[in-house]
XYZ file of C-alpha atoms in Angstrom:
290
model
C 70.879 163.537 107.619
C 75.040 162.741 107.184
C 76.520 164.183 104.672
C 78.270 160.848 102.773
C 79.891 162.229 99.473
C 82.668 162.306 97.695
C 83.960 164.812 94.909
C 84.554 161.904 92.331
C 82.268 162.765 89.817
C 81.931 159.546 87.328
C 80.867 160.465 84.141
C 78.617 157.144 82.930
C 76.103 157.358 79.943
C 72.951 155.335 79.864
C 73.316 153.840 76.144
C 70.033 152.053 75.274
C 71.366 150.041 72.770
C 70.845 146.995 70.482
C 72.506 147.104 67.593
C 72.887 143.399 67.082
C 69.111 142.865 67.032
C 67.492 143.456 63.469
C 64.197 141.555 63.899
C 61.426 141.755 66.192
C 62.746 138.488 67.877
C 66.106 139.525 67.779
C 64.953 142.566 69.575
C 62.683 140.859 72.536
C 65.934 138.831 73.429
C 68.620 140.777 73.464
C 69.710 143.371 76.315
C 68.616 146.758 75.913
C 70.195 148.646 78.773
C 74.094 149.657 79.189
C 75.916 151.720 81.718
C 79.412 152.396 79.915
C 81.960 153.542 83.448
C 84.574 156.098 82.420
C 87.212 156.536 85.363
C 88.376 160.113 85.616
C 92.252 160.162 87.493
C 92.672 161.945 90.663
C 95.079 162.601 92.682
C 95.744 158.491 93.310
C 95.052 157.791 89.530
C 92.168 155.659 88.553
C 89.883 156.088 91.238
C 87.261 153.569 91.036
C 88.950 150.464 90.007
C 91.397 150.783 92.801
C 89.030 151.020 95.514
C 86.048 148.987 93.901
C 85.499 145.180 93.738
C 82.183 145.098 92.898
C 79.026 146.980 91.481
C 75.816 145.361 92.310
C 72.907 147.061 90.472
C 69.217 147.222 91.336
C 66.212 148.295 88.712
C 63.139 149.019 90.342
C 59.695 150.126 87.928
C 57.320 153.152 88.710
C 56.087 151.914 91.680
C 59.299 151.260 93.154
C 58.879 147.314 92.587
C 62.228 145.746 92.186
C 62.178 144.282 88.520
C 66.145 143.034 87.966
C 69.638 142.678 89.868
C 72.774 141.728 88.764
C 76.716 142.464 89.537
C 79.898 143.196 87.712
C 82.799 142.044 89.119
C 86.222 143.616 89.973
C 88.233 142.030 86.076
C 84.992 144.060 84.176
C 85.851 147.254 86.326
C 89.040 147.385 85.785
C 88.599 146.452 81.728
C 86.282 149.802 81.788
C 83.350 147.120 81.327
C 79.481 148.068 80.732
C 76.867 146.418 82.657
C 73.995 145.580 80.137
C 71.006 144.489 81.176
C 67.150 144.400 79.664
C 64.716 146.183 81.087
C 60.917 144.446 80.397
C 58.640 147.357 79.166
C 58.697 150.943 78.800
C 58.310 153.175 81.039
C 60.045 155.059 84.727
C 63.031 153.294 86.343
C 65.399 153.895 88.823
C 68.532 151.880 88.971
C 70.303 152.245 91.964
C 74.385 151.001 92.203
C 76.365 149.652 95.009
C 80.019 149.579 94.953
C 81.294 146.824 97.352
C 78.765 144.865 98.768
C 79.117 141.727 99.707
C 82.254 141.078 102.024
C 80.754 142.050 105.393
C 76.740 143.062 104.812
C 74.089 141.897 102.968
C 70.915 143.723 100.995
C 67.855 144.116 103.338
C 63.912 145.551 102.319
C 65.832 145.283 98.476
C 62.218 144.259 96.984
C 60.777 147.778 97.245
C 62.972 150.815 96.547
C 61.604 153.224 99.467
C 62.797 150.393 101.946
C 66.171 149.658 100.224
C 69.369 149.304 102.523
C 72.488 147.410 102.950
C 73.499 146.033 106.605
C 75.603 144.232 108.542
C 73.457 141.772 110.478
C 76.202 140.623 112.866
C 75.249 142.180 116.463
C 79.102 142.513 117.046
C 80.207 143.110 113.395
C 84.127 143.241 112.829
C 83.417 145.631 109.954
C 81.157 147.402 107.467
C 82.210 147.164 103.433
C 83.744 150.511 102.177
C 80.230 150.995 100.664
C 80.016 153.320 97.199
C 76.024 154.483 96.057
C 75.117 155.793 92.713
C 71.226 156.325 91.478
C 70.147 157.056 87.731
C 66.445 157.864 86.481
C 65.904 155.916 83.102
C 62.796 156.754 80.884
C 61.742 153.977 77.978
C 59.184 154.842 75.707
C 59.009 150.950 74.502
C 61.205 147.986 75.337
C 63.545 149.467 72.211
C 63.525 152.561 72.950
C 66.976 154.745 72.345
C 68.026 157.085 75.124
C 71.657 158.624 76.876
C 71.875 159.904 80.280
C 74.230 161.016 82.798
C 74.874 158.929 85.651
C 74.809 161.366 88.928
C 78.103 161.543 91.150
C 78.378 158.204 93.265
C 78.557 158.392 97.391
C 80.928 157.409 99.586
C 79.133 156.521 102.195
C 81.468 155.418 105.313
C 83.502 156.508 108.116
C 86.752 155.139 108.146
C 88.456 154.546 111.936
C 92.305 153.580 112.093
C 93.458 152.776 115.519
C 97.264 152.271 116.687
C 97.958 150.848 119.908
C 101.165 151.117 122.111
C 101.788 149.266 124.987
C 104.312 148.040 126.486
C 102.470 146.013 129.288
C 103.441 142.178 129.355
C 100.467 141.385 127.216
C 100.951 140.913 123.446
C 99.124 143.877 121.723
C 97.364 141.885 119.645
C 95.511 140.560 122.283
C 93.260 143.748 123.194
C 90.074 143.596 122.415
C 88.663 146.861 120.627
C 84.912 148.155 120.896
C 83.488 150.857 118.767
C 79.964 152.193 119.766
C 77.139 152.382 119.788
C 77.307 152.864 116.161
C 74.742 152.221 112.872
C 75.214 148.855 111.129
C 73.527 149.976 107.874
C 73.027 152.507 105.026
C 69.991 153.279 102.903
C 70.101 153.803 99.391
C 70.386 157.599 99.848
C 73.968 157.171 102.441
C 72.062 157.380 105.190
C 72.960 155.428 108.522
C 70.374 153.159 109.876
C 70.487 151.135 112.614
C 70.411 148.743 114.798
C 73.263 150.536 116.530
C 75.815 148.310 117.293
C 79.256 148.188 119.205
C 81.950 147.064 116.442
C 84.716 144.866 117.300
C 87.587 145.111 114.916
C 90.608 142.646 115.295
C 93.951 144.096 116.379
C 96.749 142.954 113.913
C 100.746 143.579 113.897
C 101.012 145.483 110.318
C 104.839 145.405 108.512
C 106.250 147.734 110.430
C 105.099 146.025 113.586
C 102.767 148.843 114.704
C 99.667 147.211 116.260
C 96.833 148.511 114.313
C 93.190 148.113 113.434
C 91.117 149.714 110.365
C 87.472 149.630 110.502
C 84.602 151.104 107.818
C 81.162 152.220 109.561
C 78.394 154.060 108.353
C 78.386 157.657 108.435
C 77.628 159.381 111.743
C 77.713 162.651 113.552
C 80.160 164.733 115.378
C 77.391 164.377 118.119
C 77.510 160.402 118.247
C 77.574 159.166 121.753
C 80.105 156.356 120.616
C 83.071 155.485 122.492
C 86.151 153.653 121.397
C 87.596 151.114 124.333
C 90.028 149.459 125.165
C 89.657 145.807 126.569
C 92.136 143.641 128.505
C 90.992 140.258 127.547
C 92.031 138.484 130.495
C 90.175 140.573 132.921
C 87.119 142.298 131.095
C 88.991 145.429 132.284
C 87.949 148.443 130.334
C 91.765 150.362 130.445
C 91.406 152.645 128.185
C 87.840 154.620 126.676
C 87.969 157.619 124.061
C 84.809 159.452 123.334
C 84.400 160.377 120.000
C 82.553 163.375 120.430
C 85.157 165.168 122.204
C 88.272 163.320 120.115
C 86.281 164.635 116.659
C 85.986 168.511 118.262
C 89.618 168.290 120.128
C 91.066 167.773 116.416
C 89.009 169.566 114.021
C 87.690 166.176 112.450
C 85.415 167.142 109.885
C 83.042 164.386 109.209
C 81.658 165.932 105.852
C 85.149 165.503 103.980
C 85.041 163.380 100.782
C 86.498 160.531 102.475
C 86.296 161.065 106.528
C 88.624 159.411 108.695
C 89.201 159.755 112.357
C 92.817 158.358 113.367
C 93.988 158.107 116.940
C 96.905 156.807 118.593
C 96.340 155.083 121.862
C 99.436 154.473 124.122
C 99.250 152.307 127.166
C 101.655 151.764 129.860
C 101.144 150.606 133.240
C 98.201 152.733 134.825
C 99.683 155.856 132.384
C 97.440 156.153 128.951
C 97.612 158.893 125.953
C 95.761 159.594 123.270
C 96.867 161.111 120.553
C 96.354 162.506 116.921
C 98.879 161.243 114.738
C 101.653 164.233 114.281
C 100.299 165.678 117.234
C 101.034 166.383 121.346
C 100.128 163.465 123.265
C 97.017 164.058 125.431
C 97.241 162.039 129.131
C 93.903 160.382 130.021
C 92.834 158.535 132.982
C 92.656 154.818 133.137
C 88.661 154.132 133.000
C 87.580 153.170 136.049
């Protein structure tokens, strides 16, 4: 089981509230659910509303049936906004929260709560969404019941991979193709990676300072993982450069369990020479793979 958290500890009441209802009517119509965000600053400032567009929230009953799903949007996060919602009857809940879904992976088994997960469903996916999981028990004695909880700590639950490429072949550097795997392409609703595993194939851009670079989210994995990170020539199929992870993680003390893991590597080609790197550190010479 990966270890997918973060420090950031959001402190969120449950506010089961409806004060503009007065009558019985007024009460079977209006929302009685709210989950008021406070954003604690870190050591970046705001946390949450910086690296969140999007909550996407999931109620599922006693039985783990899911009853109602809705999302708040980036404007509402960073106004501090509430999600309010009405749940139907009293009774057990779980509501289930998921920052950033959307962009690259869809919900998948989202009708029952044991088989909840998010995925991407491309078979060569460019990226995963910097994915964000929070879960909160809510009790209702009756549909107007009053009650305050604590929203638990929410997950990050990725592995983040930034790649810069050197070369100074005749090729533009841009035109590389990168593969990363065989890694998951999902998460279930407790952070953990799922699969099918995958090879991911992140585009190689020139950023401002004309570095050639790729960033890529994946689910959490293992210092153990099998995956390798290559390095294509386009023109050929040529495979001219491969980095296993397993041995890049232990060579540099890459500790996968951080708040927010990230392996970074610098990969220099040129001519049959190749070295990989950890950024600030000694170049390592590797063999062209053959």
């Amino acid at each position: 089981m990966s270890k997918v958290l973060t420090k950031l500890f959001v402190p969120a009441f449950l506010l089961l509230l409806c004060p503009a209802c007065i009558t019985e009517v007024d009460v079977g119509a209006c929302e009685n659910t709210e989950i008021k965000f406070e954003y604690p600053a870190g050591s970046n400032g705001s946390y949450l509303p910086d690296e969140v567009e999007s909550v996407t929230y999931l109620v599922y009953d006693s039985e783990g049936n899911l009853v109602l799903k809705g999302t708040i949007d980036k404007n509402n996060l960073d106004d501090l906004g509430n999600i309010k919602f009405r749940l139907p009857d009293g009774g057990d809940y779980k509501v289930v929260m998921w920052g950033n879904t959307g962009n690259n992976c869809i919900f998948k088994g989202e009708d029952k709560y044991e088989t909840l997960q998010v995925v991407n469903p491309s078979p060569n996916p460019e990226d995963f969404d910097k994915i964000y999981i929070g879960e909160i028990d809510v009790n209702l004695t009756s549909p107007d019941d009053l009650s305050q909880t604590e929203l638990p700590p929410v997950h990050n639950s990725n592995v983040t991979i930034d790649i810069t490429l050197d070369s100074t072949l005749e090729e533009g550097g841009t035109d590389y193709v990168v593969k990363i795997g065989p890694l998951p392409s999902g998460i279930d609703k407790d952070g953990n990676p799922t699969g099918p595993y995958v090879y991911y194939e992140p585009k190689l851009v020139e950023d401002e300072e004309g570095k050639i670079v790729t960033t890529v989210d994946i689910p959490p994995f293992g210092p153990d993982t099998d995956a390798v990170i290559q390095i294509i020539d386009p023109e050929t199929g040529e495979v001219v450069a491969e980095v296993p992870l397993k041995e890049y993680i232990k060579d540099n003390n890459i500790d996968l369990s951080d708040d927010d893991p990230k392996i970074e590597i610098e990969i220099a080609i040129s001519g049959t020479t190749i070295t990989v790197k950890f950024p600030g550190w000694k170049p390592k010479p590797i063999y062209p793979h053959i």
